[in-house]
PDB file of C-alpha atoms in Angstrom:
ATOM      1  CA  MET U   1      -4.522 181.964  60.973  1.00  0.00           C
ATOM      2  CA  ASN U   2      -5.401 179.049  58.121  1.00  0.00           C
ATOM      3  CA  PRO U   3      -3.235 179.616  54.963  1.00  0.00           C
ATOM      4  CA  GLY U   4      -5.589 177.635  52.682  1.00  0.00           C
ATOM      5  CA  PRO U   5      -7.533 180.793  51.422  1.00  0.00           C
ATOM      6  CA  PHE U   6      -4.229 182.948  50.382  1.00  0.00           C
ATOM      7  CA  LEU U   7      -2.976 179.509  48.698  1.00  0.00           C
ATOM      8  CA  GLN U   8      -6.241 179.064  46.928  1.00  0.00           C
ATOM      9  CA  LEU U   9      -6.357 182.317  45.345  1.00  0.00           C
ATOM     10  CA  ASP U  10      -6.519 182.230  41.833  1.00  0.00           C
ATOM     11  CA  ARG U  11      -3.542 183.921  39.865  1.00  0.00           C
ATOM     12  CA  VAL U  12      -5.400 184.544  36.889  1.00  0.00           C
ATOM     13  CA  ILE U  13      -8.179 186.412  38.680  1.00  0.00           C
ATOM     14  CA  HIS U  14      -6.284 188.076  41.456  1.00  0.00           C
ATOM     15  CA  GLU U  15      -4.160 190.670  39.524  1.00  0.00           C
ATOM     16  CA  LYS U  16      -6.336 193.682  39.979  1.00  0.00           C
ATOM     17  CA  GLY U  17      -7.049 194.575  36.407  1.00  0.00           C
ATOM     18  CA  ARG U  18      -8.554 191.051  35.599  1.00  0.00           C
ATOM     19  CA  LEU U  19     -10.484 191.165  39.370  1.00  0.00           C
ATOM     20  CA  ALA U  20     -12.056 194.533  38.024  1.00  0.00           C
ATOM     21  CA  ILE U  21     -12.873 193.002  34.414  1.00  0.00           C
ATOM     22  CA  MET U  22     -13.961 189.930  36.044  1.00  0.00           C
ATOM     23  CA  SER U  23     -16.624 191.852  38.792  1.00  0.00           C
ATOM     24  CA  LEU U  24     -17.643 193.971  35.737  1.00  0.00           C
ATOM     25  CA  LEU U  25     -18.603 190.885  33.646  1.00  0.00           C
ATOM     26  CA  ALA U  26     -20.088 189.364  36.776  1.00  0.00           C
ATOM     27  CA  ALA U  27     -22.627 192.022  37.280  1.00  0.00           C
ATOM     28  CA  ALA U  28     -23.829 192.067  33.454  1.00  0.00           C
ATOM     29  CA  PRO U  29     -24.754 189.597  30.736  1.00  0.00           C
ATOM     30  CA  GLU U  30     -22.312 191.237  28.590  1.00  0.00           C
ATOM     31  CA  LEU U  31     -20.363 194.309  27.856  1.00  0.00           C
ATOM     32  CA  SER U  32     -18.548 195.629  24.898  1.00  0.00           C
ATOM     33  CA  PHE U  33     -14.783 195.906  24.948  1.00  0.00           C
ATOM     34  CA  THR U  34     -15.246 200.097  24.886  1.00  0.00           C
ATOM     35  CA  ASP U  35     -17.433 199.600  27.694  1.00  0.00           C
ATOM     36  CA  LEU U  36     -14.475 197.812  29.704  1.00  0.00           C
ATOM     37  CA  ARG U  37     -12.222 200.210  28.899  1.00  0.00           C
ATOM     38  CA  ASP U  38     -14.242 203.319  29.884  1.00  0.00           C
ATOM     39  CA  ALA U  39     -15.307 202.141  32.783  1.00  0.00           C
ATOM     40  CA  LEU U  40     -11.703 200.898  34.201  1.00  0.00           C
ATOM     41  CA  ALA U  41      -9.634 203.768  32.464  1.00  0.00           C
ATOM     42  CA  MET U  42      -7.432 201.169  31.022  1.00  0.00           C
ATOM     43  CA  SER U  43      -5.029 201.728  27.618  1.00  0.00           C
ATOM     44  CA  ASP U  44      -6.710 199.686  24.769  1.00  0.00           C
ATOM     45  CA  GLY U  45      -3.634 197.400  25.131  1.00  0.00           C
ATOM     46  CA  ASN U  46      -3.604 196.747  28.854  1.00  0.00           C
ATOM     47  CA  VAL U  47      -7.650 195.497  28.128  1.00  0.00           C
ATOM     48  CA  MET U  48      -6.593 193.616  25.681  1.00  0.00           C
ATOM     49  CA  SER U  49      -3.829 191.750  27.198  1.00  0.00           C
ATOM     50  CA  HIS U  50      -6.119 191.005  30.051  1.00  0.00           C
ATOM     51  CA  ILE U  51      -9.067 190.073  28.231  1.00  0.00           C
ATOM     52  CA  ARG U  52      -6.542 187.179  26.448  1.00  0.00           C
ATOM     53  CA  THR U  53      -5.118 186.029  29.266  1.00  0.00           C
ATOM     54  CA  LEU U  54      -8.847 185.369  30.803  1.00  0.00           C
ATOM     55  CA  GLN U  55      -9.917 184.056  27.437  1.00  0.00           C
ATOM     56  CA  GLU U  56      -7.400 181.540  27.603  1.00  0.00           C
ATOM     57  CA  ALA U  57      -8.141 180.464  31.011  1.00  0.00           C
ATOM     58  CA  GLY U  58     -11.857 179.447  30.068  1.00  0.00           C
ATOM     59  CA  TYR U  59     -13.034 182.275  31.729  1.00  0.00           C
ATOM     60  CA  VAL U  60     -14.399 184.801  29.200  1.00  0.00           C
ATOM     61  CA  GLY U  61     -15.907 184.378  25.993  1.00  0.00           C
ATOM     62  CA  VAL U  62     -14.970 187.378  23.047  1.00  0.00           C
ATOM     63  CA  THR U  63     -17.500 187.728  20.535  1.00  0.00           C
ATOM     64  CA  LYS U  64     -17.093 189.986  17.511  1.00  0.00           C
ATOM     65  CA  SER U  65     -19.704 191.414  15.616  1.00  0.00           C
ATOM     66  CA  PHE U  66     -20.634 194.694  13.613  1.00  0.00           C
ATOM     67  CA  ARG U  67     -23.123 197.624  15.187  1.00  0.00           C
ATOM     68  CA  ASP U  68     -23.875 200.410  13.011  1.00  0.00           C
ATOM     69  CA  SER U  69     -21.848 199.020  10.440  1.00  0.00           C
ATOM     70  CA  ARG U  70     -18.742 199.237  13.206  1.00  0.00           C
ATOM     71  CA  PRO U  71     -16.958 196.018  14.532  1.00  0.00           C
ATOM     72  CA  LEU U  72     -18.153 195.562  17.690  1.00  0.00           C
ATOM     73  CA  THR U  73     -16.114 193.121  20.368  1.00  0.00           C
ATOM     74  CA  THR U  74     -18.469 191.855  23.441  1.00  0.00           C
ATOM     75  CA  CYS U  75     -16.983 189.909  26.001  1.00  0.00           C
ATOM     76  CA  SER U  76     -19.214 187.834  28.837  1.00  0.00           C
ATOM     77  CA  LEU U  77     -18.107 185.711  31.754  1.00  0.00           C
ATOM     78  CA  THR U  78     -18.357 181.736  31.029  1.00  0.00           C
ATOM     79  CA  ALA U  79     -19.637 179.258  33.493  1.00  0.00           C
ATOM     80  CA  ALA U  80     -16.174 178.415  34.447  1.00  0.00           C
ATOM     81  CA  GLY U  81     -15.753 181.942  34.825  1.00  0.00           C
ATOM     82  CA  ARG U  82     -18.782 182.341  36.941  1.00  0.00           C
ATOM     83  CA  THR U  83     -17.380 179.128  38.827  1.00  0.00           C
ATOM     84  CA  GLY U  84     -13.782 180.535  39.217  1.00  0.00           C
ATOM     85  CA  PHE U  85     -15.388 184.138  40.257  1.00  0.00           C
ATOM     86  CA  GLU U  86     -17.481 183.097  42.726  1.00  0.00           C
ATOM     87  CA  ALA U  87     -14.533 180.696  44.671  1.00  0.00           C
ATOM     88  CA  TYR U  88     -12.365 183.507  44.512  1.00  0.00           C
ATOM     89  CA  ILE U  89     -15.023 186.062  46.290  1.00  0.00           C
ATOM     90  CA  GLY U  90     -15.439 183.088  48.518  1.00  0.00           C
ATOM     91  CA  PHE U  91     -11.616 182.968  49.684  1.00  0.00           C
ATOM     92  CA  LEU U  92     -11.332 186.887  49.874  1.00  0.00           C
ATOM     93  CA  GLU U  93     -14.556 186.705  52.383  1.00  0.00           C
ATOM     94  CA  GLN U  94     -12.489 184.330  54.460  1.00  0.00           C
ATOM     95  CA  ILE U  95      -9.394 186.385  54.299  1.00  0.00           C
ATOM     96  CA  VAL U  96     -11.610 189.550  55.329  1.00  0.00           C
ATOM     97  CA  ALA U  97     -13.035 187.685  57.840  1.00  0.00           C
ATOM     98  CA  GLN U  98      -9.415 186.149  59.488  1.00  0.00           C
ATOM     99  CA  ALA U  99      -8.483 189.779  59.149  1.00  0.00           C
ATOM    100  CA  ARG U 100     -11.555 191.129  61.137  1.00  0.00           C
ATOM    101  CA  ARG U 101     -10.835 188.674  63.974  1.00  0.00           C
ATOM    102  CA  THR U 102      -7.427 189.599  64.777  1.00  0.00           C
TER     103      THR U 102
ATOM    104  CA  MET K   1     -19.793 199.259  39.524  1.00  0.00           C
ATOM    105  CA  ASN K   2     -17.605 201.511  41.397  1.00  0.00           C
ATOM    106  CA  PRO K   3     -14.067 200.911  39.725  1.00  0.00           C
ATOM    107  CA  GLY K   4     -12.571 202.629  43.209  1.00  0.00           C
ATOM    108  CA  PRO K   5     -11.749 199.599  45.671  1.00  0.00           C
ATOM    109  CA  PHE K   6      -9.952 198.044  42.467  1.00  0.00           C
ATOM    110  CA  LEU K   7      -7.760 200.833  41.614  1.00  0.00           C
ATOM    111  CA  GLN K   8      -6.798 201.613  45.238  1.00  0.00           C
ATOM    112  CA  LEU K   9      -5.413 198.103  45.869  1.00  0.00           C
ATOM    113  CA  ASP K  10      -2.227 198.179  46.958  1.00  0.00           C
ATOM    114  CA  ARG K  11       0.189 196.211  44.727  1.00  0.00           C
ATOM    115  CA  VAL K  12       2.463 195.440  47.431  1.00  0.00           C
ATOM    116  CA  ILE K  13       0.323 193.936  49.733  1.00  0.00           C
ATOM    117  CA  HIS K  14      -2.245 192.641  46.906  1.00  0.00           C
ATOM    118  CA  GLU K  15       0.325 189.594  45.825  1.00  0.00           C
ATOM    119  CA  LYS K  16      -0.577 186.849  47.441  1.00  0.00           C
ATOM    120  CA  GLY K  17       2.327 185.584  49.321  1.00  0.00           C
ATOM    121  CA  ARG K  18       2.730 189.212  50.291  1.00  0.00           C
ATOM    122  CA  LEU K  19      -0.799 189.185  51.416  1.00  0.00           C
ATOM    123  CA  ALA K  20      -0.735 186.099  53.318  1.00  0.00           C
ATOM    124  CA  ILE K  21       2.535 187.357  55.432  1.00  0.00           C
ATOM    125  CA  MET K  22       0.742 190.818  56.341  1.00  0.00           C
ATOM    126  CA  SER K  23      -2.046 188.608  57.329  1.00  0.00           C
ATOM    127  CA  LEU K  24      -0.224 186.390  59.876  1.00  0.00           C
ATOM    128  CA  LEU K  25       1.473 189.432  61.015  1.00  0.00           C
ATOM    129  CA  ALA K  26      -1.286 191.433  61.682  1.00  0.00           C
ATOM    130  CA  ALA K  27      -2.559 188.745  64.172  1.00  0.00           C
ATOM    131  CA  ALA K  28       0.604 188.463  66.280  1.00  0.00           C
ATOM    132  CA  PRO K  29       3.111 191.075  68.004  1.00  0.00           C
ATOM    133  CA  GLU K  30       5.862 189.064  65.969  1.00  0.00           C
ATOM    134  CA  LEU K  31       6.642 186.512  64.001  1.00  0.00           C
ATOM    135  CA  SER K  32      10.054 184.706  63.374  1.00  0.00           C
ATOM    136  CA  PHE K  33      11.181 184.311  59.836  1.00  0.00           C
ATOM    137  CA  THR K  34      11.122 180.390  60.400  1.00  0.00           C
ATOM    138  CA  ASP K  35       7.725 181.020  61.686  1.00  0.00           C
ATOM    139  CA  LEU K  36       6.142 182.783  58.573  1.00  0.00           C
ATOM    140  CA  ARG K  37       8.105 179.878  56.205  1.00  0.00           C
ATOM    141  CA  ASP K  38       6.723 176.676  57.996  1.00  0.00           C
ATOM    142  CA  ALA K  39       2.978 178.416  58.479  1.00  0.00           C
ATOM    143  CA  LEU K  40       3.006 179.432  54.631  1.00  0.00           C
ATOM    144  CA  ALA K  41       4.959 176.221  53.058  1.00  0.00           C
ATOM    145  CA  MET K  42       6.958 178.325  50.672  1.00  0.00           C
ATOM    146  CA  SER K  43      10.871 178.575  50.361  1.00  0.00           C
ATOM    147  CA  ASP K  44      13.187 180.519  52.369  1.00  0.00           C
ATOM    148  CA  GLY K  45      14.093 182.177  49.022  1.00  0.00           C
ATOM    149  CA  ASN K  46      10.451 183.442  48.396  1.00  0.00           C
ATOM    150  CA  VAL K  47       9.834 184.614  52.133  1.00  0.00           C
ATOM    151  CA  MET K  48      12.803 186.661  52.211  1.00  0.00           C
ATOM    152  CA  SER K  49      12.102 188.372  48.951  1.00  0.00           C
ATOM    153  CA  HIS K  50       8.561 189.137  49.861  1.00  0.00           C
ATOM    154  CA  ILE K  51       9.914 189.932  53.395  1.00  0.00           C
ATOM    155  CA  ARG K  52      12.607 192.515  51.549  1.00  0.00           C
ATOM    156  CA  THR K  53       9.878 194.160  49.649  1.00  0.00           C
ATOM    157  CA  LEU K  54       7.314 194.553  52.720  1.00  0.00           C
ATOM    158  CA  GLN K  55      10.438 196.103  54.285  1.00  0.00           C
ATOM    159  CA  GLU K  56      11.232 198.324  51.578  1.00  0.00           C
ATOM    160  CA  ALA K  57       7.724 199.764  51.459  1.00  0.00           C
ATOM    161  CA  GLY K  58       8.369 200.451  55.270  1.00  0.00           C
ATOM    162  CA  TYR K  59       5.450 197.722  56.218  1.00  0.00           C
ATOM    163  CA  VAL K  60       7.156 195.330  57.849  1.00  0.00           C
ATOM    164  CA  GLY K  61      10.055 195.720  60.665  1.00  0.00           C
ATOM    165  CA  VAL K  62      13.050 193.232  60.559  1.00  0.00           C
ATOM    166  CA  THR K  63      14.963 192.348  63.836  1.00  0.00           C
ATOM    167  CA  LYS K  64      17.800 190.286  63.730  1.00  0.00           C
ATOM    168  CA  SER K  65      18.908 188.863  67.349  1.00  0.00           C
ATOM    169  CA  PHE K  66      20.278 185.865  68.738  1.00  0.00           C
ATOM    170  CA  ARG K  67      18.310 183.143  70.851  1.00  0.00           C
ATOM    171  CA  ASP K  68      20.501 180.103  72.548  1.00  0.00           C
ATOM    172  CA  SER K  69      23.475 181.467  70.623  1.00  0.00           C
ATOM    173  CA  ARG K  70      21.459 181.031  67.066  1.00  0.00           C
ATOM    174  CA  PRO K  71      20.934 183.857  64.974  1.00  0.00           C
ATOM    175  CA  LEU K  72      16.797 184.576  65.290  1.00  0.00           C
ATOM    176  CA  THR K  73      15.218 186.870  62.547  1.00  0.00           C
ATOM    177  CA  THR K  74      11.866 188.425  63.549  1.00  0.00           C
ATOM    178  CA  CYS K  75       9.596 190.418  61.858  1.00  0.00           C
ATOM    179  CA  SER K  76       6.344 192.441  62.551  1.00  0.00           C
ATOM    180  CA  LEU K  77       4.120 195.196  61.384  1.00  0.00           C
ATOM    181  CA  THR K  78       4.997 198.466  61.705  1.00  0.00           C
ATOM    182  CA  ALA K  79       2.496 201.259  62.233  1.00  0.00           C
ATOM    183  CA  ALA K  80       2.344 202.133  58.323  1.00  0.00           C
ATOM    184  CA  GLY K  81       1.885 198.421  57.609  1.00  0.00           C
ATOM    185  CA  ARG K  82      -1.008 198.177  59.859  1.00  0.00           C
ATOM    186  CA  THR K  83      -2.565 201.182  58.378  1.00  0.00           C
ATOM    187  CA  GLY K  84      -1.985 199.796  54.629  1.00  0.00           C
ATOM    188  CA  PHE K  85      -3.347 196.359  55.633  1.00  0.00           C
ATOM    189  CA  GLU K  86      -6.318 197.755  57.175  1.00  0.00           C
ATOM    190  CA  ALA K  87      -7.273 199.979  54.379  1.00  0.00           C
ATOM    191  CA  TYR K  88      -6.568 196.722  51.764  1.00  0.00           C
ATOM    192  CA  ILE K  89      -8.926 194.757  53.675  1.00  0.00           C
ATOM    193  CA  GLY K  90     -11.551 197.640  53.495  1.00  0.00           C
ATOM    194  CA  PHE K  91     -11.264 197.609  49.739  1.00  0.00           C
ATOM    195  CA  LEU K  92     -11.449 193.621  49.774  1.00  0.00           C
ATOM    196  CA  GLU K  93     -14.546 193.854  51.797  1.00  0.00           C
ATOM    197  CA  GLN K  94     -15.882 196.382  49.119  1.00  0.00           C
ATOM    198  CA  ILE K  95     -15.143 194.298  46.296  1.00  0.00           C
ATOM    199  CA  VAL K  96     -16.965 190.996  47.772  1.00  0.00           C
ATOM    200  CA  ALA K  97     -19.956 193.335  48.771  1.00  0.00           C
ATOM    201  CA  GLN K  98     -20.276 194.401  44.922  1.00  0.00           C
ATOM    202  CA  ALA K  99     -19.935 190.869  44.368  1.00  0.00           C
ATOM    203  CA  ARG K 100     -22.460 189.708  46.485  1.00  0.00           C
ATOM    204  CA  ARG K 101     -24.805 192.309  45.684  1.00  0.00           C
ATOM    205  CA  THR K 102     -24.721 191.162  41.831  1.00  0.00           C
TER     206      THR K 102
END
């Protein structure tokens, strides 16, 4: 077995809540905080904490605005986030391929 | 996006060190503790701690014996470990497929 793909899995993306968030954001130009929370059935605190980690890693951008006079927080992948996510998915593919060969 | 595969990822297997150990054990009838440690370039303490977690989950069996009068510890997947690993790899496949569709 080649240990490469395991060693290279990005811990920021690998955590399963953050992996779910990154996957959702990879499939949409942007999503509101509420959309993310509802899609993942996570608590506000949980989503916020993951978003903060992704933001600190430079993977997710957060924009605060207003819609119908109510505050709206939207999230989207940064270019680094997209690159990191694609690399991560590539490593997962290698791990699956290795497992399927055994 | 279907959040199912993310929610179902087994936390015991998802940790990347344990995922590497499970992948190695899935590809061999059994491996010595030393083989695992050397293949993964991990510390003894790290491998031991992961093996203990996998053993407590019922995924890995540990056998202690002697070879050439020296103690030998070997690890192998249990039936539950094999089933759990196959299910986990199936979820990874779904996550990769979702990402590739976007």
